[in-house]
Coordinates of C-alpha atoms and ligand atoms in Angstrom, one line a residue:
M918 CA -40.7 0.2 20.9
N919 CA -39.9 1.2 17.4
A920 CA -40.3 4.8 16.5
N921 CA -43.3 5.5 14.5
E922 CA -43.3 7.5 11.2
D923 CA -43.8 10.9 12.8
Q924 CA -40.9 10.6 15.3
P925 CA -37.3 10.6 14.2
P926 CA -35.9 7.1 14.9
V927 CA -33.3 6.4 17.6
G928 CA -29.9 6.4 16.0
F929 CA -26.9 4.3 17.1
A930 CA -25.2 7.6 18.0
D931 CA -27.8 8.2 20.7
L932 CA -27.0 5.0 22.6
G933 CA -23.7 5.9 24.2
I934 CA -21.7 3.4 22.1
D935 CA -17.9 3.7 21.8
D936 CA -17.0 5.8 18.7
R937 CA -14.9 3.2 17.2
V938 CA -17.7 0.6 17.4
L939 CA -20.0 3.2 15.9
R940 CA -17.7 3.6 13.0
A941 CA -17.6 -0.2 12.4
L942 CA -21.4 -0.3 12.5
S943 CA -21.4 2.4 9.8
D944 CA -18.9 0.4 7.8
V945 CA -21.2 -2.7 7.9
G946 CA -24.0 -0.5 6.6
Y947 CA -26.4 -0.6 9.5
E948 CA -28.4 2.7 9.4
S949 CA -30.3 2.5 12.6
P950 CA -30.7 0.1 15.5
S951 CA -33.3 -2.6 15.3
P952 CA -35.9 -2.5 18.1
I953 CA -34.1 -5.2 20.1
Q954 CA -30.9 -3.2 19.8
A955 CA -32.6 0.1 20.7
A956 CA -33.9 -1.5 23.9
T957 CA -31.0 -3.7 24.9
I958 CA -28.0 -1.6 24.2
P959 CA -28.8 1.2 26.7
A960 CA -29.6 -1.4 29.4
L961 CA -26.3 -3.3 28.9
M962 CA -24.4 0.0 28.6
A963 CA -25.8 1.0 32.0
G964 CA -24.5 -2.3 33.5
R965 CA -27.9 -4.0 33.9
H966 CA -28.7 -7.7 33.4
V967 CA -31.0 -8.3 30.4
V968 CA -33.4 -11.0 29.5
G969 CA -34.4 -10.7 25.9
L970 CA -37.1 -12.6 24.1
A971 CA -35.6 -12.5 20.6
Q972 CA -35.2 -14.7 17.7
T973 CA -32.5 -15.0 15.0
G974 CA -32.9 -12.3 12.4
T975 CA -33.8 -9.6 14.9
G976 CA -30.3 -8.2 15.2
K977 CA -29.6 -9.7 18.7
T978 CA -26.0 -10.4 18.1
A979 CA -25.2 -6.7 17.7
A980 CA -27.6 -6.0 20.6
F981 CA -25.2 -7.7 23.1
A982 CA -21.9 -7.4 21.2
V983 CA -22.0 -3.6 20.7
P984 CA -22.2 -2.7 24.4
I985 CA -19.7 -5.4 25.4
L986 CA -17.2 -4.1 22.9
S987 CA -17.9 -0.5 24.0
R988 CA -17.1 -1.4 27.6
I989 CA -14.3 -3.9 27.3
E990 CA -10.9 -3.1 28.7
L991 CA -8.3 -3.1 26.0
D992 CA -5.3 -1.7 27.9
Q993 CA -4.8 -4.5 30.3
Q994 CA -1.9 -6.1 28.4
A995 CA -1.0 -8.4 31.3
Q996 CA -4.5 -9.8 31.6
K997 CA -4.9 -12.8 29.4
A998 CA -8.1 -14.1 31.0
P999 CA -11.3 -13.4 29.0
Q1000 CA -13.6 -10.6 30.0
A1001 CA -16.6 -11.8 27.9
L1002 CA -18.0 -15.2 27.3
I1003 CA -20.8 -15.9 24.9
L1004 CA -22.4 -19.3 25.0
A1005 CA -24.1 -20.5 21.9
P1006 CA -25.8 -23.9 21.2
T1007 CA -24.0 -24.9 18.0
R1008 CA -20.6 -24.4 16.5
E1009 CA -22.2 -22.7 13.4
L1010 CA -23.8 -20.1 15.7
A1011 CA -20.6 -19.7 17.7
L1012 CA -18.6 -19.1 14.5
Q1013 CA -21.3 -16.7 13.1
V1014 CA -21.3 -14.7 16.4
A1015 CA -17.5 -14.6 16.5
E1016 CA -17.4 -13.4 12.9
A1017 CA -19.9 -10.6 13.6
I1018 CA -18.1 -9.5 16.7
G1019 CA -14.9 -9.4 14.7
K1020 CA -16.6 -7.0 12.3
Y1021 CA -18.0 -4.7 15.0
A1022 CA -14.5 -4.7 16.7
K1023 CA -12.7 -3.7 13.5
Y1024 CA -11.4 -0.4 15.0
L1025 CA -10.6 -1.8 18.4
P1026 CA -6.8 -2.4 18.3
G1027 CA -5.7 -5.5 20.1
L1028 CA -9.1 -7.0 20.6
H1029 CA -9.2 -10.8 20.1
V1030 CA -12.3 -12.9 19.7
L1031 CA -11.8 -16.6 20.0
P1032 CA -14.4 -19.2 19.0
I1033 CA -14.1 -22.5 20.8
Y1034 CA -16.3 -25.4 19.9
G1035 CA -16.4 -29.2 19.7
G1036 CA -14.9 -30.8 16.7
S1037 CA -12.1 -28.3 16.1
S1038 CA -8.6 -29.0 17.3
Y1039 CA -7.7 -28.1 20.8
G1040 CA -4.3 -26.9 19.6
V1041 CA -5.6 -23.8 17.8
Q1042 CA -7.9 -23.0 20.7
L1043 CA -5.2 -23.5 23.3
S1044 CA -2.8 -21.2 21.5
G1045 CA -5.6 -18.6 21.1
L1046 CA -6.3 -18.8 24.9
R1047 CA -2.6 -18.6 25.8
R1048 CA -2.2 -15.6 23.6
G1049 CA -5.2 -14.0 25.3
A1050 CA -8.7 -13.3 24.0
Q1051 CA -10.9 -10.7 25.6
V1052 CA -14.0 -12.3 24.1
V1053 CA -14.6 -16.0 23.9
V1054 CA -17.5 -17.5 22.0
G1055 CA -18.1 -21.1 22.7
T1056 CA -20.5 -24.1 22.9
P1057 CA -21.2 -25.1 26.5
G1058 CA -19.7 -28.6 26.2
R1059 CA -16.3 -27.3 24.9
V1060 CA -16.2 -24.5 27.5
I1061 CA -16.7 -27.0 30.3
D1062 CA -13.9 -29.2 28.8
H1063 CA -11.5 -26.2 28.9
L1064 CA -12.6 -25.3 32.4
E1065 CA -11.9 -28.9 33.5
K1066 CA -8.5 -28.9 31.9
K1067 CA -7.8 -25.5 33.5
T1068 CA -7.0 -24.1 30.0
L1069 CA -9.8 -21.5 30.3
D1070 CA -9.7 -19.0 33.2
L1071 CA -13.1 -17.3 33.8
S1072 CA -12.1 -15.7 37.1
R1073 CA -12.0 -12.2 35.5
L1074 CA -15.2 -12.6 33.5
R1075 CA -17.3 -9.4 33.4
F1076 CA -19.9 -10.3 30.7
L1077 CA -21.7 -13.5 30.1
V1078 CA -24.2 -14.0 27.3
L1079 CA -26.5 -16.9 26.8
D1080 CA -27.5 -16.9 23.2
E1081 CA -30.4 -19.0 22.0
A1082 CA -30.8 -20.2 25.6
D1083 CA -33.9 -22.4 24.8
E1084 CA -31.9 -24.2 22.1
M1085 CA -29.0 -24.8 24.5
L1086 CA -31.4 -26.5 26.9
N1087 CA -33.1 -28.5 24.0
M1088 CA -29.6 -29.8 23.1
G1089 CA -29.0 -31.0 26.7
F1090 CA -26.7 -28.3 27.8
A1091 CA -28.7 -27.2 30.9
E1092 CA -26.3 -28.7 33.4
D1093 CA -23.2 -27.3 31.6
V1094 CA -24.8 -23.8 31.4
E1095 CA -25.6 -23.7 35.1
K1096 CA -22.2 -25.0 36.0
I1097 CA -20.6 -22.2 34.0
L1098 CA -23.0 -19.6 35.4
A1099 CA -22.3 -20.7 39.0
G1100 CA -18.5 -20.9 38.5
T1101 CA -18.0 -17.3 37.2
P1102 CA -17.6 -14.1 39.3
A1103 CA -20.8 -13.1 41.0
D1104 CA -20.6 -9.5 39.9
K1105 CA -20.5 -10.3 36.2
Q1106 CA -23.2 -8.9 33.9
V1107 CA -25.5 -11.5 32.3
A1108 CA -27.6 -11.2 29.1
L1109 CA -29.9 -14.1 28.3
F1110 CA -31.6 -14.3 24.9
S1111 CA -34.1 -16.9 24.0
A1112 CA -36.9 -17.2 21.4
T1113 CA -39.2 -18.8 24.0
M1114 CA -39.3 -18.6 27.8
P1115 CA -39.9 -22.1 29.2
S1116 CA -40.0 -22.4 33.0
Q1117 CA -36.5 -23.8 33.1
I1118 CA -35.1 -20.6 31.6
R1119 CA -37.2 -18.4 33.8
R1120 CA -35.7 -20.3 36.8
I1121 CA -32.2 -19.8 35.5
A1122 CA -32.9 -16.1 35.0
Q1123 CA -34.4 -15.7 38.5
R1124 CA -31.4 -17.5 40.0
Y1125 CA -28.5 -15.9 38.2
L1126 CA -29.8 -12.5 37.1
T1127 CA -30.7 -9.7 39.5
D1128 CA -33.1 -6.9 38.6
A1129 CA -32.9 -7.8 34.9
A1130 CA -34.4 -5.6 32.2
E1131 CA -36.9 -7.7 30.5
I1132 CA -37.1 -7.0 26.8
T1133 CA -39.9 -8.3 24.7
M1134 CA -40.9 -6.9 21.4
K1135 CA -44.6 -6.1 21.6
A1136 CA -45.7 -6.5 18.0
K1137 CA -48.1 -3.8 16.9
T1138 CA -50.9 -5.4 14.8
V1139 CA -52.5 -3.8 11.8
T1140 CA -54.8 -5.1 9.1
A1141 CA -53.3 -4.7 5.7
A1142 CA -56.7 -5.2 4.1
N1143 CA -55.8 -3.7 0.8
T1144 CA -52.6 -5.6 0.5
R1145 CA -52.1 -9.2 -0.7
Q1146 CA -49.1 -10.8 1.0
R1147 CA -47.0 -13.6 -0.5
Y1148 CA -43.7 -15.1 0.3
L1149 CA -41.0 -17.1 -1.5
Q1150 CA -38.5 -19.3 0.3
V1151 CA -35.2 -18.7 -1.5
A1152 CA -31.6 -19.1 -0.5
N1153 CA -29.5 -16.0 -0.4
P1154 CA -27.4 -16.7 -3.6
Q1155 CA -30.5 -17.3 -5.6
K1156 CA -32.3 -14.1 -4.5
M1157 CA -31.1 -12.0 -7.5
D1158 CA -32.3 -14.6 -10.0
A1159 CA -35.6 -14.9 -8.3
L1160 CA -36.0 -11.2 -8.2
T1161 CA -35.3 -10.7 -11.9
R1162 CA -37.8 -13.5 -12.8
I1163 CA -40.4 -11.9 -10.6
L1164 CA -39.7 -8.4 -12.2
E1165 CA -40.2 -9.9 -15.6
V1166 CA -43.4 -11.8 -14.9
E1167 CA -45.2 -9.8 -12.3
Q1168 CA -47.4 -7.0 -13.5
F1169 CA -46.3 -3.9 -11.5
E1170 CA -46.4 -0.2 -11.9
A1171 CA -43.8 0.8 -9.4
M1172 CA -42.0 -1.3 -6.8
I1173 CA -40.0 -0.7 -3.6
I1174 CA -37.4 -3.3 -2.8
F1175 CA -36.2 -3.4 0.8
V1176 CA -32.7 -4.4 1.8
R1177 CA -30.9 -4.2 5.1
T1178 CA -27.8 -2.1 4.3
K1179 CA -26.9 1.1 2.5
Q1180 CA -24.3 -0.8 0.4
A1181 CA -27.0 -3.3 -0.6
T1182 CA -29.3 -0.5 -1.9
E1183 CA -26.5 0.7 -4.3
D1184 CA -25.4 -2.8 -5.3
L1185 CA -28.8 -4.1 -6.1
A1186 CA -29.9 -0.9 -7.9
E1187 CA -26.8 -1.2 -10.0
R1188 CA -27.3 -4.9 -10.8
L1189 CA -30.9 -4.2 -11.8
R1190 CA -29.9 -1.3 -14.1
A1191 CA -27.3 -3.7 -15.7
R1192 CA -30.2 -6.0 -16.5
G1193 CA -32.2 -3.3 -18.1
F1194 CA -34.5 -2.3 -15.3
S1195 CA -35.0 1.4 -14.3
A1196 CA -33.9 1.3 -10.7
A1197 CA -32.5 3.8 -8.2
A1198 CA -31.3 3.5 -4.7
I1199 CA -32.3 5.5 -1.6
N1200 CA -30.5 5.2 1.7
G1201 CA -29.7 7.4 4.7
D1202 CA -26.5 8.7 3.0
L1203 CA -28.5 10.7 0.5
V1204 CA -28.9 14.3 1.2
Q1205 CA -32.5 15.5 1.4
A1206 CA -32.4 17.1 -2.1
Q1207 CA -31.1 13.9 -3.7
R1208 CA -33.7 11.8 -1.9
E1209 CA -36.5 14.1 -3.1
R1210 CA -35.2 14.0 -6.6
T1211 CA -35.2 10.3 -6.6
I1212 CA -38.7 10.1 -5.2
A1213 CA -39.9 12.6 -7.8
Q1214 CA -38.5 10.3 -10.5
L1215 CA -40.4 7.4 -9.0
R1216 CA -43.6 9.5 -8.9
S1217 CA -43.2 10.6 -12.5
G1218 CA -42.4 7.1 -13.8
A1219 CA -38.8 8.0 -14.8
V1220 CA -37.9 5.3 -12.3
D1221 CA -40.0 2.2 -11.6
I1222 CA -38.0 0.5 -8.9
L1223 CA -36.6 2.0 -5.8
V1224 CA -34.2 0.0 -3.7
A1225 CA -34.4 1.3 -0.1
T1226 CA -33.4 0.8 3.5
D1227 CA -36.1 1.1 6.2
V1228 CA -34.9 4.5 7.3
A1229 CA -34.8 5.9 3.8
A1230 CA -38.3 4.8 2.9
R1231 CA -39.9 6.0 6.1
G1232 CA -43.0 8.1 5.4
L1233 CA -42.7 7.6 1.6
D1234 CA -46.1 8.2 0.0
V1235 CA -46.2 7.5 -3.7
E1236 CA -49.5 6.2 -5.2
R1237 CA -47.8 4.4 -8.1
I1238 CA -46.2 1.9 -5.7
S1239 CA -48.1 -1.3 -6.6
H1240 CA -45.6 -3.7 -5.0
V1241 CA -43.3 -3.9 -2.0
L1242 CA -40.7 -6.6 -2.1
N1243 CA -38.8 -7.6 1.1
Y1244 CA -35.5 -8.8 -0.5
D1245 CA -34.0 -9.1 3.0
I1246 CA -36.5 -10.0 5.7
P1247 CA -36.9 -7.1 8.2
T1248 CA -35.5 -7.4 11.7
D1249 CA -38.9 -6.9 13.3
T1250 CA -42.6 -7.0 12.5
E1251 CA -43.1 -3.3 12.9
S1252 CA -40.6 -2.6 10.1
Y1253 CA -42.5 -5.1 8.0
I1254 CA -45.7 -3.2 8.7
H1255 CA -44.1 0.1 7.8
R1256 CA -42.6 -1.4 4.6
I1257 CA -45.8 -2.9 3.3
G1258 CA -47.6 0.3 4.2
R1259 CA -45.8 1.9 1.3
T1260 CA -48.2 0.2 -1.1
G1261 CA -52.0 -0.1 -1.1
R1262 CA -52.2 3.7 -0.7
A1263 CA -55.1 6.0 -1.6
G1264 CA -57.6 3.2 -1.6
R1265 CA -55.6 1.2 -4.2
T1266 CA -54.7 -2.5 -3.8
G1267 CA -51.1 -3.4 -3.1
E1268 CA -48.9 -6.5 -3.3
A1269 CA -46.4 -7.4 -0.7
L1270 CA -43.7 -10.0 -1.4
L1271 CA -41.3 -11.5 1.0
F1272 CA -38.0 -13.4 0.4
M1273 CA -37.2 -15.7 3.2
T1274 CA -34.4 -18.1 3.7
H1275 CA -34.9 -21.5 5.3
R1276 CA -33.4 -20.2 8.6
E1277 CA -35.8 -17.3 8.6
R1278 CA -39.0 -19.4 8.4
H1279 CA -39.9 -18.8 12.1
L1280 CA -40.4 -15.1 11.4
L1281 CA -43.3 -15.8 9.1
S1282 CA -45.8 -16.6 11.9
S1283 CA -44.8 -13.4 13.8
I1284 CA -45.6 -11.4 10.6
E1285 CA -48.9 -13.3 10.1
R1286 CA -49.8 -12.5 13.7
A1287 CA -48.9 -8.8 13.3
T1288 CA -50.7 -8.3 10.1
R1289 CA -53.6 -10.6 11.1
Q1290 CA -53.4 -12.2 7.7
P1291 CA -51.8 -15.3 6.3
L1292 CA -49.0 -15.0 3.8
T1293 CA -49.4 -17.3 0.8
E1294 CA -46.5 -19.1 -0.6
M1295 CA -45.7 -18.1 -4.1
A1296 CA -43.9 -20.2 -6.7
L1297 CA -40.8 -19.0 -8.4
P1298 CA -41.8 -18.0 -11.9
T1299 CA -40.5 -20.8 -14.2
V1300 CA -38.4 -20.4 -17.3
E1301 CA -41.6 -21.0 -19.3
D1302 CA -43.4 -18.2 -17.4
V1303 CA -40.5 -15.8 -18.1
N1304 CA -40.3 -16.8 -21.8
S1305 CA -44.0 -16.5 -22.4
T1306 CA -43.9 -13.1 -20.8
R1307 CA -41.0 -12.1 -23.1
V1308 CA -42.9 -13.4 -26.2
A1309 CA -46.1 -11.4 -25.1
K1310 CA -44.0 -8.2 -24.5
F1311 CA -42.3 -8.7 -27.9
A1312 CA -45.7 -8.9 -29.6
D1313 CA -46.9 -5.8 -27.7
S1314 CA -43.8 -3.8 -28.7
I1315 CA -44.6 -4.7 -32.4
T1316 CA -48.1 -3.5 -32.0
A1317 CA -46.9 -0.3 -30.4
S1318 CA -44.4 0.3 -33.2
L1319 CA -47.0 -0.1 -35.9
A1320 CA -48.3 3.3 -34.8
S1321 CA -44.9 5.0 -35.3
P1322 CA -44.7 7.8 -37.8
Q1323 CA -41.5 6.3 -39.1
L1324 CA -43.4 3.1 -40.1
G1325 CA -43.8 4.3 -43.8
L1326 CA -40.1 5.1 -44.2
F1327 CA -39.0 1.7 -42.8
R1328 CA -41.7 -0.2 -44.8
G1329 CA -40.1 1.2 -48.0
L1330 CA -36.6 0.2 -46.9
V1331 CA -37.7 -3.3 -45.9
D1332 CA -39.6 -3.8 -49.2
A1333 CA -36.7 -2.6 -51.2
Y1334 CA -34.3 -4.9 -49.3
A1335 CA -36.6 -7.9 -49.7
R1336 CA -36.9 -7.3 -53.5
E1337 CA -33.2 -6.7 -54.0
H1338 CA -32.0 -9.7 -52.0
D1339 CA -34.9 -11.9 -52.9
V1340 CA -35.8 -12.9 -49.3
P1341 CA -39.2 -13.2 -47.7
V1342 CA -40.3 -10.1 -45.8
A1343 CA -40.8 -12.3 -42.7
D1344 CA -37.1 -13.1 -42.7
V1345 CA -36.2 -9.5 -42.9
A1346 CA -38.6 -8.8 -39.9
A1347 CA -36.9 -11.7 -38.0
A1348 CA -33.5 -10.3 -38.8
L1349 CA -34.5 -6.9 -37.4
A1350 CA -35.8 -8.6 -34.3
V1351 CA -32.4 -10.3 -33.8
L1352 CA -30.8 -6.9 -34.3
S1353 CA -33.0 -5.4 -31.6
Q1354 CA -31.7 -8.0 -29.1
D1355 CA -28.3 -6.4 -29.3
G1356 CA -26.6 -9.9 -29.0
A1357 CA -28.5 -11.1 -26.0
S1358 CA -30.4 -14.3 -26.1
F1359 CA -34.1 -13.7 -26.3
L1360 CA -35.3 -16.8 -24.4
L1361 CA -34.2 -17.8 -20.9
T1362 CA -32.6 -21.2 -20.6
A1363 CA -32.4 -23.1 -17.3
E1364 CA -29.1 -24.5 -16.0
P1365 CA -30.0 -27.9 -14.7
P1366 CA -26.7 -29.5 -13.6
L1367 CA -25.8 -27.1 -10.8
A1368 CA -29.5 -27.0 -9.7
K1369 CA -29.1 -30.5 -8.2
R1370 CA -25.9 -29.8 -6.3
K1371 CA -27.4 -28.5 -3.1
P1372 CA -30.5 -30.4 -2.0
E1373 CA -31.9 -28.1 0.7
G1374 CA -33.3 -24.6 0.1
G1375 CA -35.9 -24.9 -2.7
E1376 CA -35.3 -23.8 -6.2
R1377 CA -31.6 -23.7 -7.1
S1378 CA -31.7 -23.1 -10.8
F1379 CA -30.5 -20.0 -12.5
D1380 CA -30.3 -19.0 -16.1
R1381 CA -27.1 -19.4 -18.0
D1382 CA -27.2 -16.0 -19.7
R1383 CA -27.8 -14.1 -16.5
S1384 CA -24.9 -15.4 -14.5
P1385 CA -22.8 -12.5 -13.0
A1386 CA -20.0 -13.0 -15.5
R1387 CA -22.4 -12.9 -18.4
V1388 CA -24.1 -9.8 -17.1
A1389 CA -20.8 -8.1 -16.5
G1390 CA -19.7 -9.2 -20.0
Q1391 CA -22.8 -7.8 -21.6
R1392 CA -22.0 -4.5 -20.1
R1393 CA -18.5 -4.6 -21.6
A1394 CA -17.7 -6.2 -24.9
K1395 CA -20.2 -9.0 -24.9
S1396 CA -17.8 -11.7 -25.8
D1397 CA -14.7 -11.5 -23.6
V1398 CA -14.7 -12.2 -19.9
R1399 CA -11.6 -11.1 -18.0
L1400 CA -10.5 -13.6 -15.4
A1401 CA -8.7 -12.8 -12.2
T1402 CA -7.0 -15.1 -9.7
Y1403 CA -8.5 -15.3 -6.3
R1404 CA -7.0 -16.9 -3.3
I1405 CA -9.0 -19.1 -0.9
R1406 CA -7.8 -20.4 2.4
V1407 CA -8.4 -24.1 1.8
G1408 CA -5.9 -26.4 0.3
K1409 CA -4.5 -29.9 0.4
R1410 CA -4.3 -29.7 4.1
H1411 CA -8.1 -29.5 4.2
K1412 CA -8.4 -32.4 1.7
V1413 CA -10.3 -30.3 -0.9
Q1414 CA -10.9 -31.4 -4.4
P1415 CA -11.5 -29.1 -7.4
G1416 CA -15.1 -30.3 -7.6
A1417 CA -15.8 -29.2 -4.0
I1418 CA -14.4 -25.7 -4.8
V1419 CA -16.5 -25.4 -8.0
G1420 CA -19.6 -26.7 -6.2
A1421 CA -19.3 -24.4 -3.2
L1422 CA -18.4 -21.3 -5.1
A1423 CA -21.0 -21.9 -7.8
N1424 CA -23.8 -22.5 -5.2
E1425 CA -22.9 -19.7 -2.8
G1426 CA -22.0 -17.1 -5.5
G1427 CA -24.6 -17.9 -8.1
L1428 CA -21.8 -18.6 -10.5
S1429 CA -22.1 -20.9 -13.5
R1430 CA -19.5 -23.5 -14.6
Q1431 CA -18.4 -21.3 -17.4
D1432 CA -17.2 -18.7 -14.9
F1433 CA -14.4 -20.9 -13.7
G1434 CA -10.9 -20.9 -15.1
H1435 CA -7.8 -22.7 -13.7
I1436 CA -7.9 -24.1 -10.2
D1437 CA -4.5 -24.7 -8.5
I1438 CA -4.7 -26.4 -5.1
K1439 CA -1.6 -25.6 -2.9
V1440 CA -0.8 -26.9 0.6
D1441 CA -2.8 -24.5 2.7
H1442 CA -4.6 -22.4 0.1
S1443 CA -5.8 -22.6 -3.5
L1444 CA -5.8 -20.2 -6.4
V1445 CA -9.0 -20.0 -8.5
E1446 CA -9.6 -18.1 -11.6
L1447 CA -13.0 -16.3 -11.7
P1448 CA -14.4 -13.3 -13.5
A1449 CA -12.4 -10.2 -12.6
D1450 CA -15.5 -8.0 -12.1
L1451 CA -17.6 -10.1 -9.8
P1452 CA -20.4 -7.9 -8.4
R1453 CA -20.0 -7.0 -4.8
G1454 CA -23.0 -9.1 -3.7
T1455 CA -21.3 -12.2 -5.2
L1456 CA -18.1 -11.3 -3.5
D1457 CA -19.9 -10.9 -0.2
A1458 CA -21.7 -14.2 -0.6
L1459 CA -18.4 -15.9 -1.4
S1460 CA -16.5 -14.3 1.5
R1461 CA -19.0 -16.0 3.8
T1462 CA -18.6 -19.4 2.1
R1463 CA -17.1 -22.4 3.9
I1464 CA -15.4 -25.4 2.4
S1465 CA -14.7 -28.4 4.6
G1466 CA -15.9 -26.3 7.5
Q1467 CA -13.2 -23.7 6.8
L1468 CA -14.1 -20.0 6.0
I1469 CA -12.5 -19.5 2.7
E1470 CA -11.7 -15.8 3.0
L1471 CA -11.7 -15.2 -0.7
T1472 CA -9.2 -12.4 -1.7
R1473 CA -8.1 -11.2 -5.0
E1474 CA -4.5 -11.8 -6.1
E1475 CA -3.2 -8.6 -7.6
G1476 CA -2.0 -8.3 -11.2
A1477 CA -3.0 -11.7 -12.5
D1478 CA -5.9 -10.8 -14.9
R1479 CA -6.1 -12.4 -18.3
P1480 CA -8.8 -12.3 -21.0
V1481 CA -10.4 -15.6 -22.2
R1482 CA -13.4 -16.5 -24.3
P1483 CA -16.2 -17.7 -22.0
K1484 CA -17.7 -20.0 -24.6
K1485 CA -14.8 -22.4 -24.3
P1486 CA -13.8 -22.4 -20.6
R1487 CA -10.4 -23.8 -19.8
R1488 CA -11.0 -27.0 -17.9
S1489 CA -7.6 -27.6 -16.6
Y1490 CA -8.5 -29.4 -13.4
Ligands
AMP812 P1 -29.0 -11.6 14.1 O1 -30.4 -11.6 14.6 O2 -28.0 -11.0 15.1 O3 -28.6 -12.9 13.5 O4 -29.0 -10.5 12.8 C1 -29.7 -10.8 11.7 C2 -29.2 -10.0 10.5 O5 -29.5 -8.6 10.6 C3 -27.7 -10.1 10.3 O6 -27.5 -10.2 8.9 C4 -27.2 -8.7 10.7 O7 -26.0 -8.4 10.0 C5 -28.3 -7.8 10.4 N1 -28.5 -6.6 11.2 C6 -28.3 -6.6 12.6 N2 -28.5 -5.3 13.0 C7 -28.9 -4.6 12.0 C8 -29.2 -3.2 11.8 N3 -29.3 -2.4 12.9 N4 -29.5 -2.8 10.6 C9 -29.4 -3.6 9.5 N5 -29.1 -4.9 9.6 C10 -28.8 -5.4 10.8

């Protein structure tokens, strides 16, 4: 299903998608369709029903949302009744899907997406429905409630999606789902996605879907005999810290780090360079000459780390690549196989590492099946591991410098200094070592208090001197961190306390307590002072953060920056 290395991959532009949706996909940074998208989008664009065996993480949301958005009628001002209904098992998924659709619909004027789910007020949902939403995303129970109250009119429905159908049945929604299917226009188009195909789902598919395109990803299997595969379960905000620890401790010659989007390649490469690693980005936006230049740098050793998307790394053959690190898990096993095929080349051994969040655990067994090899769990390198590596590298750098032709000159200067100031030569050597650190602390220190805040999701600690503000500060003047005021959409009305704001932002954005300035909680929003130059990855993570169930929609307030000393944070809350 997925193109192999010799064929050019299918592009989104080949799938007949509306131009405005295409532009939005490019904005979110998707370079090429995932296999489920390449198979599902043309079928749905052609008006067919679809049954897809697909799990979370495969890109199935865009697989159904993109064709629906491409085919929805926007001009029918008078029509308030929804044209598309997406049923999801949980409110989290409903919200996630609604958010994703909102992004893909960025350039569709007048398109409204409304999430409706249990536990949120009817008032907001009712006014949304009265105003008119072409796309409704809801949990089956709440959809039935609205149908019974006659506040939701599905008589004009053209598209119905059952997302995570097996989960919906597991949660006892079978009857509600069938009731909704039976009570909607017979000529609607239905797409059913499920990770498994129990007989109950087969029966629903046979009853309500005619001539459906059945889409199953047939995983190609390979043996990656030369490549050792390991994985680390790590929450998204902790990935950067985990990566830097691994880069410090793991012996590697050259590494490719895979991420999902073009922006992520640039962001990550920049953050790695700021931490002193020699990293470059390659993505589909690079012209061929630039791409070749960057690969030549990797080959020659001028660059050791390449941060790449799947498309950009296709066919890459550089013997030096000892490690492949999947920073974002791939959307399908074939991409995984292509990725790890970049190492272990020319008879050498390779190392494949995989970062996986808790929600992505189910993809592990598919990868193990596809590569016919178990992946072993690796431990996050501890602070002690990192520090002993730093000490060993420090010793090595001394040994290397002892061979320098300038040694004689400096020995004379050091001897003269020690005599003149009457200090031991060892102290002078230590002072020179301090100088070589350029103000940075030599040893890593863990930050225990925040590590305990969020129980799930494995290792939560991150080092104090590597927090985003510190790193940004190191790049600038080393001592001053400029704070800016950010607005978040939770306030007294949502019953938030400063502690909840600090906890959520710190956990999701990988911030440390020193990064926070003043917090001012207003009625329906709050103003929070945070470092002015938060990296984009942190901003992205924060923009997806929820407090008291509310998406905080972090935005920067203009013109409110002020410098402060980070060592003494203002604790005015
Ligand atoms: P889903 O399976 O829909 O939950 O998507 C899993 C993740 O893959 C989400 O973070 C999407 O933003 C991302 N994604 C979906 N399609 C693509 C694509 N074609 N290229 C890169 N990332 C994608």
